[in-house]
PDB file of C-alpha atoms in Angstrom:
ATOM      1  CA  MET Y  19      13.361 -17.164  13.365  1.00  0.00           C
ATOM      2  CA  THR Y  20      10.105 -17.537  11.274  1.00  0.00           C
ATOM      3  CA  LYS Y  21      10.438 -17.169   7.469  1.00  0.00           C
ATOM      4  CA  ASP Y  22       8.301 -14.324   5.929  1.00  0.00           C
ATOM      5  CA  VAL Y  23       6.312 -16.202   3.410  1.00  0.00           C
ATOM      6  CA  THR Y  24       4.674 -13.386   1.935  1.00  0.00           C
ATOM      7  CA  ALA Y  25       7.910 -11.661   1.155  1.00  0.00           C
ATOM      8  CA  GLU Y  26       8.782 -14.431  -0.905  1.00  0.00           C
ATOM      9  CA  ARG Y  27       5.563 -14.553  -2.782  1.00  0.00           C
ATOM     10  CA  ALA Y  28       5.806 -10.749  -3.394  1.00  0.00           C
ATOM     11  CA  THR Y  29       9.146 -11.638  -5.115  1.00  0.00           C
ATOM     12  CA  ALA Y  30       7.862 -14.542  -6.847  1.00  0.00           C
ATOM     13  CA  LYS Y  31       4.879 -12.337  -7.996  1.00  0.00           C
ATOM     14  CA  THR Y  32       2.286 -15.110  -6.879  1.00  0.00           C
ATOM     15  CA  PRO Y  33      -0.636 -14.547  -5.225  1.00  0.00           C
ATOM     16  CA  VAL Y  34      -1.072 -13.923  -1.460  1.00  0.00           C
ATOM     17  CA  THR Y  35      -3.299 -16.555   0.024  1.00  0.00           C
ATOM     18  CA  ALA Y  36      -4.955 -16.954   3.645  1.00  0.00           C
ATOM     19  CA  SER Y  37      -2.312 -19.042   4.867  1.00  0.00           C
ATOM     20  CA  ASP Y  38       0.262 -16.433   3.856  1.00  0.00           C
ATOM     21  CA  ALA Y  39      -1.787 -13.749   5.422  1.00  0.00           C
ATOM     22  CA  GLU Y  40      -2.091 -15.900   8.654  1.00  0.00           C
ATOM     23  CA  GLY Y  41       1.650 -16.378   8.853  1.00  0.00           C
ATOM     24  CA  VAL Y  42       2.347 -12.582   8.698  1.00  0.00           C
ATOM     25  CA  ARG Y  43      -0.449 -11.724  11.155  1.00  0.00           C
ATOM     26  CA  SER Y  44       1.055 -14.313  13.768  1.00  0.00           C
ATOM     27  CA  MET Y  45       4.457 -12.593  13.361  1.00  0.00           C
ATOM     28  CA  SER Y  46       3.525  -8.983  13.649  1.00  0.00           C
ATOM     29  CA  ASN Y  47       1.067  -6.942  15.815  1.00  0.00           C
ATOM     30  CA  ASP Y  48       1.069  -4.141  13.433  1.00  0.00           C
ATOM     31  CA  GLY Y  49      -2.255  -4.917  11.692  1.00  0.00           C
ATOM     32  CA  PRO Y  50      -5.759  -5.226  12.896  1.00  0.00           C
ATOM     33  CA  THR Y  51      -7.275  -8.140  14.322  1.00  0.00           C
ATOM     34  CA  LEU Y  52     -10.177 -10.171  12.491  1.00  0.00           C
ATOM     35  CA  ASP Y  53     -12.632  -8.541  14.880  1.00  0.00           C
ATOM     36  CA  GLU Y  54     -11.632  -5.045  13.994  1.00  0.00           C
ATOM     37  CA  ILE Y  55     -11.783  -5.716  10.352  1.00  0.00           C
ATOM     38  CA  ARG Y  56     -15.511  -7.297  10.758  1.00  0.00           C
ATOM     39  CA  SER Y  57     -16.169  -4.005  11.979  1.00  0.00           C
ATOM     40  CA  TRP Y  58     -15.260  -2.090   8.992  1.00  0.00           C
ATOM     41  CA  PRO Y  59     -17.352  -0.540   6.254  1.00  0.00           C
ATOM     42  CA  ALA Y  60     -18.659  -2.512   3.437  1.00  0.00           C
ATOM     43  CA  THR Y  61     -15.642  -1.420   1.450  1.00  0.00           C
ATOM     44  CA  VAL Y  62     -12.100  -0.119   2.296  1.00  0.00           C
ATOM     45  CA  SER Y  63      -9.495   1.196   0.684  1.00  0.00           C
ATOM     46  CA  VAL Y  64      -6.535  -0.800  -0.897  1.00  0.00           C
ATOM     47  CA  PRO Y  65      -3.693   0.483   1.399  1.00  0.00           C
ATOM     48  CA  LYS Y  66      -6.253  -0.452   4.350  1.00  0.00           C
ATOM     49  CA  ALA Y  67      -6.990  -3.798   2.766  1.00  0.00           C
ATOM     50  CA  ALA Y  68      -3.256  -4.394   2.257  1.00  0.00           C
ATOM     51  CA  THR Y  69      -2.456  -3.665   6.326  1.00  0.00           C
ATOM     52  CA  ALA Y  70      -5.059  -6.483   7.233  1.00  0.00           C
ATOM     53  CA  LEU Y  71      -3.255  -8.911   4.539  1.00  0.00           C
ATOM     54  CA  GLY Y  72      -0.108  -8.035   5.914  1.00  0.00           C
ATOM     55  CA  VAL Y  73       1.528  -6.866   2.689  1.00  0.00           C
ATOM     56  CA  SER Y  74       2.544  -3.563   1.070  1.00  0.00           C
ATOM     57  CA  LYS Y  75       0.028  -1.422  -0.781  1.00  0.00           C
ATOM     58  CA  SER Y  76       1.968  -1.200  -3.788  1.00  0.00           C
ATOM     59  CA  HIS Y  77       2.228  -5.189  -3.862  1.00  0.00           C
ATOM     60  CA  LEU Y  78      -1.740  -5.261  -3.534  1.00  0.00           C
ATOM     61  CA  HIS Y  79      -2.102  -2.894  -6.152  1.00  0.00           C
ATOM     62  CA  GLU Y  80       0.108  -4.831  -8.400  1.00  0.00           C
ATOM     63  CA  LEU Y  81      -2.102  -8.060  -7.723  1.00  0.00           C
ATOM     64  CA  ILE Y  82      -5.230  -5.916  -8.735  1.00  0.00           C
ATOM     65  CA  ARG Y  83      -3.311  -4.839 -12.074  1.00  0.00           C
ATOM     66  CA  ARG Y  84      -2.545  -8.544 -13.050  1.00  0.00           C
ATOM     67  CA  GLY Y  85      -6.132  -9.494 -12.152  1.00  0.00           C
ATOM     68  CA  GLU Y  86      -4.595 -11.591  -9.373  1.00  0.00           C
ATOM     69  CA  ALA Y  87      -6.045  -9.813  -6.302  1.00  0.00           C
ATOM     70  CA  PRO Y  88      -7.077 -12.533  -3.468  1.00  0.00           C
ATOM     71  CA  VAL Y  89     -10.280 -10.395  -2.792  1.00  0.00           C
ATOM     72  CA  LYS Y  90     -13.006  -9.049  -4.440  1.00  0.00           C
ATOM     73  CA  LEU Y  91     -13.209  -5.553  -5.593  1.00  0.00           C
ATOM     74  CA  VAL Y  92     -15.417  -2.452  -6.430  1.00  0.00           C
ATOM     75  CA  PRO Y  93     -13.678  -0.674  -9.672  1.00  0.00           C
ATOM     76  CA  LEU Y  94     -14.543   2.947  -9.013  1.00  0.00           C
ATOM     77  CA  GLY Y  95     -12.899   5.017 -12.239  1.00  0.00           C
ATOM     78  CA  GLY Y  96      -9.414   4.485 -11.996  1.00  0.00           C
ATOM     79  CA  ARG Y  97      -9.587   3.294  -8.320  1.00  0.00           C
ATOM     80  CA  HIS Y  98     -10.574   0.162  -6.706  1.00  0.00           C
ATOM     81  CA  ARG Y  99     -12.506  -0.465  -3.179  1.00  0.00           C
ATOM     82  CA  VAL Y 100     -11.941  -3.807  -1.437  1.00  0.00           C
ATOM     83  CA  ILE Y 101     -14.922  -5.428  -0.410  1.00  0.00           C
ATOM     84  CA  THR Y 102     -14.637  -6.176   3.471  1.00  0.00           C
ATOM     85  CA  ALA Y 103     -16.464  -9.119   3.574  1.00  0.00           C
ATOM     86  CA  SER Y 104     -14.435 -11.024   0.712  1.00  0.00           C
ATOM     87  CA  LEU Y 105     -11.092  -9.961   3.112  1.00  0.00           C
ATOM     88  CA  VAL Y 106     -12.826 -11.387   6.132  1.00  0.00           C
ATOM     89  CA  ARG Y 107     -13.494 -14.630   3.935  1.00  0.00           C
ATOM     90  CA  LEU Y 108      -9.949 -14.856   2.757  1.00  0.00           C
ATOM     91  CA  LEU Y 109      -8.604 -14.359   6.376  1.00  0.00           C
ATOM     92  CA  GLU Y 110     -10.656 -16.745   7.991  1.00  0.00           C
ATOM     93  CA  GLY Y 111      -9.664 -19.251   5.530  1.00  0.00           C
ATOM     94  CA  ALA Y 112     -12.965 -19.990   4.118  1.00  0.00           C
TER      95      ALA Y 112
END
């Protein structure tokens, strides 16, 4: 059985990395493919980005709150949008 690195990182309160997201993606078919993500609009909601990263929306919100989000954000009032190109770069490992 493969170990869930993202869950360990969430417990340790450390940022999610591209290798974490890849590990989770390979264990599950619940999230979108990289090709699907590339076709998304320029910005997406935090919950949608969290799905692509294989983490919970609350975990990604917590990373944003701490200034440790692994993706670029557009702040809109009290909300944030994730820049899709940043998400793609992270998942590509660039």
